[in-house]
């Protein structure tokens, strides 16, 4: 007897505002056998992704079993890798029992998501696992929606760098890119000011935290950003300036 | 007597699959006074954005007036700029009549969208226009959802460049970035192969056209891409390789 293996979905549930979930993600979550939910602290069920989902769908409308997976916030691989392996093993178990599983992740599964690690670990369990990745709205566009400054027009380039790795190469990046999104700026704002001021680019930077969430804050002057750590902090640097250079001299 | 000015929304309707529209966009489109729809050819009502919307919402469910705006596919500013101005003037007229307007755009308003031009032109009509940008799913994540290769993990950098401007600087970009998304690759694939082959990176490139749309095609070997022009063609270059380097030596 061979048991049919379940299908796995990786679902992006958007940046924070529940109404930015996609129709597809909502429909899938209502009927799927198992909803795999990332939690920050083991056993605490503290899940930003799950809180986004519950903002759009009543708990009773979701028929599937809940399966919590722990993703510790750590840079220590002796802590994170075993947790990823455990999460993958849990999902593999559901799939091997013939159940379809939806792993939910804030934003989009392809952008700075724990999905990348899970996917890699799952390849140890299955030779050819069928996965469907359901893209979601990311903070990459939730941030410019808040600043109302586009990332790029038709002839422009933009890049996305974690601030912890990006500040040192900023003076190089501004030569090649029209917009630079600096993610994970929580503790990096003072250092950013030090780098941007001599480059004459302090006025071109906008800080956004918790884009689209009720906690959203926008500062057009980095010097006004309070000194507090915020995990969902991004700085959008519009090298070309805030506006007015889209038309490349084509206007009358 | 002062007339209240309407509110303007710029709504991203996603990359092609109608079920990737957000809950928020669908709700807004059902009740808004005016739906402003971009068309490719004047008077033809040939609108990709509108076809995405109609795939998710019945025409009769949308109560608002339709207002078509012409956005010619041209690089000639003597053609495009007057068209943008005309579009902005049309929207301004609706708003001044007190009507709320939703401008729909494929993907997301902040990424290579005609919204950038409209927004700029609208600033000529109003001193302080209240706009709400509703982000959507973009091809930036629809493409990696199709390739099943993440854009970035927590310590990585990625960039987005139009192929027409990006091929020449590719040998520089691969030094700084883990993933490079080359947009508008329609006619650039042969040139890309010429650049990637000597760099030893041909195996790291995946071609995707019409991501999430029924016409979606994926080629893991650029040499197999047919020689036809496709406007929605993207190449994802995973400099770090296809997988297996996420864990930075942390594994057992």
Short mmCIF file of N, CA and C in Angstrom, two decimals, chain A residues 41-167:
data_model
loop_
_atom_site.label_atom_id
_atom_site.label_comp_id
_atom_site.label_asym_id
_atom_site.label_seq_id
_atom_site.Cartn_x
_atom_site.Cartn_y
_atom_site.Cartn_z
N UNK A 41 8.68 32.25 20.16
CA UNK A 41 9.15 31.60 21.38
C UNK A 41 8.45 30.25 21.52
N UNK A 42 9.22 29.23 21.80
CA UNK A 42 8.70 27.87 21.80
C UNK A 42 7.50 27.74 22.74
N UNK A 43 6.41 27.24 22.16
CA UNK A 43 5.22 26.98 22.96
C UNK A 43 4.37 28.21 23.27
N UNK A 44 4.84 29.40 22.85
CA UNK A 44 4.13 30.63 23.22
C UNK A 44 3.03 31.01 22.23
N UNK A 45 3.04 30.39 21.04
CA UNK A 45 2.07 30.73 19.99
C UNK A 45 2.05 32.23 19.68
N UNK A 46 3.22 32.89 19.83
CA UNK A 46 3.33 34.31 19.50
C UNK A 46 3.77 34.44 18.04
N UNK A 47 2.79 34.59 17.18
CA UNK A 47 3.07 34.53 15.75
C UNK A 47 2.50 35.76 15.06
N UNK A 48 3.38 36.58 14.48
CA UNK A 48 2.91 37.75 13.74
C UNK A 48 2.11 37.30 12.51
N UNK A 49 2.61 36.27 11.82
CA UNK A 49 1.91 35.77 10.61
C UNK A 49 0.49 35.32 10.96
N UNK A 50 0.35 34.62 12.06
CA UNK A 50 -0.96 34.10 12.45
C UNK A 50 -1.90 35.24 12.85
N UNK A 51 -1.34 36.27 13.49
CA UNK A 51 -2.19 37.41 13.86
C UNK A 51 -2.68 38.15 12.61
N UNK A 52 -1.86 38.17 11.57
CA UNK A 52 -2.30 38.77 10.30
C UNK A 52 -3.47 37.96 9.72
N UNK A 53 -3.32 36.65 9.73
CA UNK A 53 -4.36 35.78 9.17
C UNK A 53 -5.67 35.95 9.94
N UNK A 54 -5.58 35.94 11.27
CA UNK A 54 -6.80 36.04 12.07
C UNK A 54 -7.50 37.38 11.91
N UNK A 55 -6.76 38.39 11.48
CA UNK A 55 -7.38 39.69 11.21
C UNK A 55 -8.28 39.67 10.00
N UNK A 56 -8.11 38.66 9.15
CA UNK A 56 -8.91 38.60 7.92
C UNK A 56 -9.89 37.43 7.91
N UNK A 57 -9.57 36.37 8.63
CA UNK A 57 -10.40 35.16 8.58
C UNK A 57 -10.76 34.74 9.99
N UNK A 58 -12.04 34.46 10.23
CA UNK A 58 -12.46 33.96 11.55
C UNK A 58 -11.82 32.60 11.82
N UNK A 59 -11.43 32.39 13.05
CA UNK A 59 -10.80 31.11 13.43
C UNK A 59 -11.67 29.92 13.02
N UNK A 60 -12.98 30.07 13.22
CA UNK A 60 -13.89 28.93 12.95
C UNK A 60 -14.00 28.64 11.45
N UNK A 61 -13.66 29.64 10.62
CA UNK A 61 -13.74 29.42 9.17
C UNK A 61 -12.57 28.58 8.66
N UNK A 62 -11.53 28.47 9.49
CA UNK A 62 -10.36 27.68 9.07
C UNK A 62 -10.47 26.29 9.67
N UNK A 63 -10.66 25.32 8.80
CA UNK A 63 -11.01 23.97 9.25
C UNK A 63 -9.80 23.14 9.67
N UNK A 64 -8.61 23.55 9.23
CA UNK A 64 -7.44 22.69 9.42
C UNK A 64 -6.88 22.67 10.84
N UNK A 65 -6.08 21.64 11.06
CA UNK A 65 -5.33 21.50 12.31
C UNK A 65 -4.25 22.58 12.38
N UNK A 66 -3.97 23.13 13.56
CA UNK A 66 -2.88 24.08 13.72
C UNK A 66 -1.61 23.33 14.14
N UNK A 67 -0.50 23.66 13.50
CA UNK A 67 0.76 23.03 13.85
C UNK A 67 1.80 24.13 14.03
N UNK A 68 2.23 24.35 15.27
CA UNK A 68 3.17 25.44 15.55
C UNK A 68 4.62 24.98 15.37
N UNK A 69 5.39 25.80 14.67
CA UNK A 69 6.82 25.52 14.46
C UNK A 69 7.61 26.67 15.08
N UNK A 70 8.65 26.31 15.80
CA UNK A 70 9.44 27.34 16.51
C UNK A 70 10.59 27.83 15.65
N UNK A 71 10.63 29.14 15.43
CA UNK A 71 11.75 29.76 14.71
C UNK A 71 12.42 30.79 15.61
N UNK A 72 13.42 30.37 16.35
CA UNK A 72 14.07 31.28 17.30
C UNK A 72 14.74 32.45 16.59
N UNK A 73 14.62 33.64 17.17
CA UNK A 73 15.29 34.84 16.65
C UNK A 73 16.72 34.82 17.17
N UNK A 74 17.62 34.24 16.40
CA UNK A 74 18.99 34.11 16.87
C UNK A 74 19.91 34.05 15.66
N UNK A 75 21.15 34.47 15.85
CA UNK A 75 22.14 34.30 14.78
C UNK A 75 23.04 33.10 15.08
N UNK A 76 22.77 32.42 16.17
CA UNK A 76 23.58 31.28 16.57
C UNK A 76 23.06 30.02 15.86
N UNK A 77 23.89 29.51 14.95
CA UNK A 77 23.44 28.39 14.14
C UNK A 77 23.23 27.10 14.94
N UNK A 78 23.86 27.03 16.12
CA UNK A 78 23.62 25.83 16.95
C UNK A 78 22.22 25.88 17.55
N UNK A 79 21.62 27.06 17.53
CA UNK A 79 20.23 27.19 17.98
C UNK A 79 19.26 27.11 16.80
N UNK A 80 19.56 27.85 15.71
CA UNK A 80 18.59 27.95 14.61
C UNK A 80 18.50 26.67 13.79
N UNK A 81 19.63 26.10 13.42
CA UNK A 81 19.58 24.95 12.49
C UNK A 81 18.78 23.78 13.07
N UNK A 82 19.00 23.39 14.34
CA UNK A 82 18.17 22.31 14.89
C UNK A 82 16.68 22.66 14.88
N UNK A 83 16.34 23.94 15.10
CA UNK A 83 14.93 24.35 15.09
C UNK A 83 14.35 24.23 13.68
N UNK A 84 15.11 24.64 12.65
CA UNK A 84 14.64 24.48 11.27
C UNK A 84 14.42 23.00 10.96
N UNK A 85 15.35 22.18 11.42
CA UNK A 85 15.24 20.74 11.15
C UNK A 85 14.00 20.16 11.79
N UNK A 86 13.72 20.59 13.01
CA UNK A 86 12.55 20.11 13.72
C UNK A 86 11.28 20.54 13.00
N UNK A 87 11.26 21.81 12.55
CA UNK A 87 10.10 22.32 11.81
C UNK A 87 9.87 21.52 10.54
N UNK A 88 10.95 21.26 9.81
CA UNK A 88 10.84 20.49 8.56
C UNK A 88 10.35 19.08 8.84
N UNK A 89 10.84 18.50 9.92
CA UNK A 89 10.42 17.13 10.26
C UNK A 89 8.93 17.08 10.58
N UNK A 90 8.46 18.11 11.28
CA UNK A 90 7.03 18.17 11.61
C UNK A 90 6.18 18.26 10.34
N UNK A 91 6.58 19.13 9.44
CA UNK A 91 5.84 19.27 8.18
C UNK A 91 5.90 17.97 7.39
N UNK A 92 7.08 17.36 7.33
CA UNK A 92 7.25 16.11 6.58
C UNK A 92 6.30 15.03 7.10
N UNK A 93 6.13 14.99 8.41
CA UNK A 93 5.24 14.02 9.03
C UNK A 93 3.80 14.20 8.55
N UNK A 94 3.33 15.43 8.57
CA UNK A 94 1.97 15.72 8.08
C UNK A 94 1.82 15.29 6.61
N UNK A 95 2.82 15.66 5.80
CA UNK A 95 2.73 15.37 4.37
C UNK A 95 2.72 13.87 4.13
N UNK A 96 3.55 13.15 4.87
CA UNK A 96 3.63 11.70 4.70
C UNK A 96 2.35 11.02 5.16
N UNK A 97 1.60 11.69 6.04
CA UNK A 97 0.29 11.18 6.46
C UNK A 97 -0.79 11.54 5.43
N UNK A 98 -0.35 12.12 4.31
CA UNK A 98 -1.31 12.41 3.23
C UNK A 98 -2.03 13.74 3.39
N UNK A 99 -1.58 14.54 4.35
CA UNK A 99 -2.27 15.82 4.59
C UNK A 99 -1.62 16.97 3.80
N UNK A 100 -2.48 17.84 3.27
CA UNK A 100 -1.97 19.07 2.65
C UNK A 100 -1.65 20.07 3.75
N UNK A 101 -0.54 20.77 3.56
CA UNK A 101 -0.05 21.69 4.59
C UNK A 101 0.18 23.07 4.00
N UNK A 102 -0.26 24.11 4.73
CA UNK A 102 0.05 25.49 4.34
C UNK A 102 0.94 26.11 5.40
N UNK A 103 2.18 26.43 5.03
CA UNK A 103 3.07 27.15 5.93
C UNK A 103 2.87 28.64 5.69
N UNK A 104 2.49 29.37 6.72
CA UNK A 104 2.27 30.81 6.55
C UNK A 104 3.51 31.59 6.98
N UNK A 105 3.77 32.67 6.26
CA UNK A 105 4.91 33.51 6.60
C UNK A 105 4.55 34.96 6.33
N UNK A 106 4.96 35.86 7.21
CA UNK A 106 4.67 37.28 6.99
C UNK A 106 5.39 37.74 5.72
N UNK A 107 4.82 38.75 5.05
CA UNK A 107 5.42 39.23 3.81
C UNK A 107 5.28 38.17 2.74
N UNK A 108 6.41 37.80 2.15
CA UNK A 108 6.46 36.88 1.01
C UNK A 108 7.49 35.78 1.30
N UNK A 109 7.19 34.54 0.87
CA UNK A 109 8.12 33.43 1.18
C UNK A 109 9.51 33.59 0.57
N UNK A 110 9.66 34.41 -0.47
CA UNK A 110 10.94 34.49 -1.18
C UNK A 110 11.85 35.60 -0.68
N UNK A 111 11.37 36.41 0.26
CA UNK A 111 12.12 37.58 0.70
C UNK A 111 12.38 37.52 2.20
N UNK A 112 13.60 37.25 2.58
CA UNK A 112 13.99 37.23 3.98
C UNK A 112 13.01 36.45 4.85
N UNK A 113 12.62 35.28 4.39
CA UNK A 113 11.64 34.48 5.11
C UNK A 113 12.26 33.19 5.63
N UNK A 114 11.73 32.71 6.75
CA UNK A 114 12.16 31.42 7.26
C UNK A 114 11.84 30.29 6.28
N UNK A 115 10.95 30.57 5.32
CA UNK A 115 10.63 29.56 4.33
C UNK A 115 11.89 29.03 3.62
N UNK A 116 12.85 29.93 3.35
CA UNK A 116 14.07 29.52 2.65
C UNK A 116 14.77 28.37 3.39
N UNK A 117 14.82 28.47 4.71
CA UNK A 117 15.49 27.43 5.50
C UNK A 117 14.66 26.15 5.53
N UNK A 118 13.35 26.34 5.72
CA UNK A 118 12.46 25.17 5.75
C UNK A 118 12.53 24.39 4.45
N UNK A 119 12.47 25.13 3.33
CA UNK A 119 12.51 24.49 2.02
C UNK A 119 13.77 23.65 1.86
N UNK A 120 14.88 24.22 2.30
CA UNK A 120 16.15 23.51 2.17
C UNK A 120 16.17 22.26 3.05
N UNK A 121 15.66 22.39 4.27
CA UNK A 121 15.65 21.23 5.17
C UNK A 121 14.69 20.15 4.65
N UNK A 122 13.60 20.58 4.04
CA UNK A 122 12.62 19.61 3.54
C UNK A 122 13.19 18.76 2.42
N UNK A 123 14.18 19.31 1.71
CA UNK A 123 14.77 18.53 0.62
C UNK A 123 15.48 17.29 1.16
N UNK A 124 15.77 17.26 2.46
CA UNK A 124 16.36 16.07 3.07
C UNK A 124 15.33 14.95 3.27
N UNK A 125 14.06 15.34 3.31
CA UNK A 125 13.00 14.37 3.60
C UNK A 125 12.37 13.78 2.36
N UNK A 126 12.44 14.51 1.24
CA UNK A 126 11.74 14.08 0.03
C UNK A 126 12.65 14.25 -1.17
N UNK A 127 12.58 13.32 -2.08
CA UNK A 127 13.40 13.47 -3.27
C UNK A 127 12.84 14.53 -4.19
N UNK A 128 11.53 14.49 -4.41
CA UNK A 128 10.90 15.48 -5.28
C UNK A 128 9.59 15.92 -4.65
N UNK A 129 9.70 16.89 -3.79
CA UNK A 129 8.53 17.40 -3.09
C UNK A 129 7.82 18.43 -3.96
N UNK A 130 6.51 18.29 -4.10
CA UNK A 130 5.76 19.30 -4.85
C UNK A 130 5.37 20.43 -3.89
N UNK A 131 5.86 21.62 -4.19
CA UNK A 131 5.58 22.79 -3.36
C UNK A 131 4.94 23.85 -4.22
N UNK A 132 3.97 24.55 -3.67
CA UNK A 132 3.47 25.73 -4.36
C UNK A 132 3.71 26.95 -3.47
N UNK A 133 4.44 27.90 -4.02
CA UNK A 133 4.72 29.13 -3.29
C UNK A 133 3.68 30.18 -3.70
N UNK A 134 2.95 30.69 -2.74
CA UNK A 134 1.93 31.69 -3.01
C UNK A 134 2.48 33.05 -2.59
N UNK A 135 2.84 33.89 -3.57
CA UNK A 135 3.48 35.15 -3.20
C UNK A 135 2.52 36.07 -2.45
N UNK A 136 3.07 36.95 -1.64
CA UNK A 136 2.27 37.91 -0.89
C UNK A 136 2.83 39.32 -1.07
N UNK A 137 2.12 40.29 -0.54
CA UNK A 137 2.63 41.66 -0.54
C UNK A 137 3.80 41.73 0.43
N UNK A 138 4.89 42.36 0.01
CA UNK A 138 6.06 42.45 0.88
C UNK A 138 6.26 43.87 1.41
N UNK A 139 7.11 43.98 2.42
CA UNK A 139 7.46 45.31 2.93
C UNK A 139 8.24 46.09 1.88
N UNK A 140 8.80 45.39 0.89
CA UNK A 140 9.54 46.08 -0.18
C UNK A 140 8.66 47.09 -0.90
N UNK A 141 7.36 46.82 -0.99
CA UNK A 141 6.46 47.80 -1.62
C UNK A 141 5.53 48.45 -0.60
N UNK A 142 5.38 47.83 0.58
CA UNK A 142 4.59 48.48 1.63
C UNK A 142 5.30 49.75 2.11
N UNK A 143 6.62 49.72 2.11
CA UNK A 143 7.39 50.89 2.54
C UNK A 143 7.22 52.06 1.56
N UNK A 144 7.46 51.87 0.24
CA UNK A 144 7.22 53.01 -0.65
C UNK A 144 5.75 53.43 -0.73
N UNK A 145 4.83 52.50 -0.45
CA UNK A 145 3.42 52.92 -0.38
C UNK A 145 3.24 53.92 0.76
N UNK A 146 4.01 53.74 1.84
CA UNK A 146 3.92 54.65 2.98
C UNK A 146 4.65 55.97 2.71
N UNK A 147 5.80 55.89 2.06
CA UNK A 147 6.56 57.13 1.80
C UNK A 147 5.98 57.89 0.62
N UNK A 148 5.22 57.20 -0.22
CA UNK A 148 4.65 57.74 -1.46
C UNK A 148 5.75 58.16 -2.45
N UNK A 149 6.90 57.53 -2.32
CA UNK A 149 7.99 57.73 -3.29
C UNK A 149 8.21 56.40 -4.00
N UNK A 150 8.06 56.38 -5.33
CA UNK A 150 8.22 55.09 -6.03
C UNK A 150 9.64 54.52 -5.87
N UNK A 151 9.75 53.20 -5.94
CA UNK A 151 11.07 52.55 -5.91
C UNK A 151 11.82 52.80 -7.21
N UNK A 152 11.08 52.81 -8.31
CA UNK A 152 11.76 52.89 -9.60
C UNK A 152 10.75 53.19 -10.71
N UNK A 153 11.22 53.96 -11.68
CA UNK A 153 10.44 54.07 -12.91
C UNK A 153 11.10 53.17 -13.96
N UNK A 154 10.67 53.29 -15.17
CA UNK A 154 11.05 52.30 -16.19
C UNK A 154 12.51 52.18 -16.52
N UNK A 155 13.31 53.15 -16.13
CA UNK A 155 14.72 53.09 -16.53
C UNK A 155 15.64 53.05 -15.31
N UNK A 156 15.07 52.72 -14.16
CA UNK A 156 15.86 52.82 -12.94
C UNK A 156 16.21 51.45 -12.35
N UNK A 157 17.16 51.50 -11.42
CA UNK A 157 17.62 50.29 -10.73
C UNK A 157 17.41 50.48 -9.23
N UNK A 158 17.06 49.41 -8.56
CA UNK A 158 17.03 49.52 -7.10
C UNK A 158 17.58 48.26 -6.46
N UNK A 159 18.01 48.41 -5.22
CA UNK A 159 18.56 47.26 -4.52
C UNK A 159 18.09 47.23 -3.08
N UNK A 160 18.18 46.05 -2.52
CA UNK A 160 17.70 45.79 -1.16
C UNK A 160 18.85 45.17 -0.38
N UNK A 161 19.24 45.84 0.68
CA UNK A 161 20.35 45.32 1.48
C UNK A 161 20.00 45.42 2.97
N UNK A 162 20.36 44.41 3.73
CA UNK A 162 20.20 44.54 5.18
C UNK A 162 21.15 45.64 5.66
N UNK A 163 20.66 46.54 6.52
CA UNK A 163 21.49 47.68 6.94
C UNK A 163 22.79 47.22 7.58
N UNK A 164 22.72 46.11 8.31
CA UNK A 164 23.91 45.63 8.99
C UNK A 164 25.05 45.31 8.01
N UNK A 165 24.69 45.00 6.75
CA UNK A 165 25.71 44.69 5.75
C UNK A 165 25.84 45.80 4.71
N UNK A 166 24.88 46.71 4.72
CA UNK A 166 24.81 47.66 3.62
C UNK A 166 25.43 49.02 3.87
N UNK A 167 25.53 49.43 5.12
CA UNK A 167 25.97 50.80 5.39
C UNK A 167 27.39 51.03 4.87
#
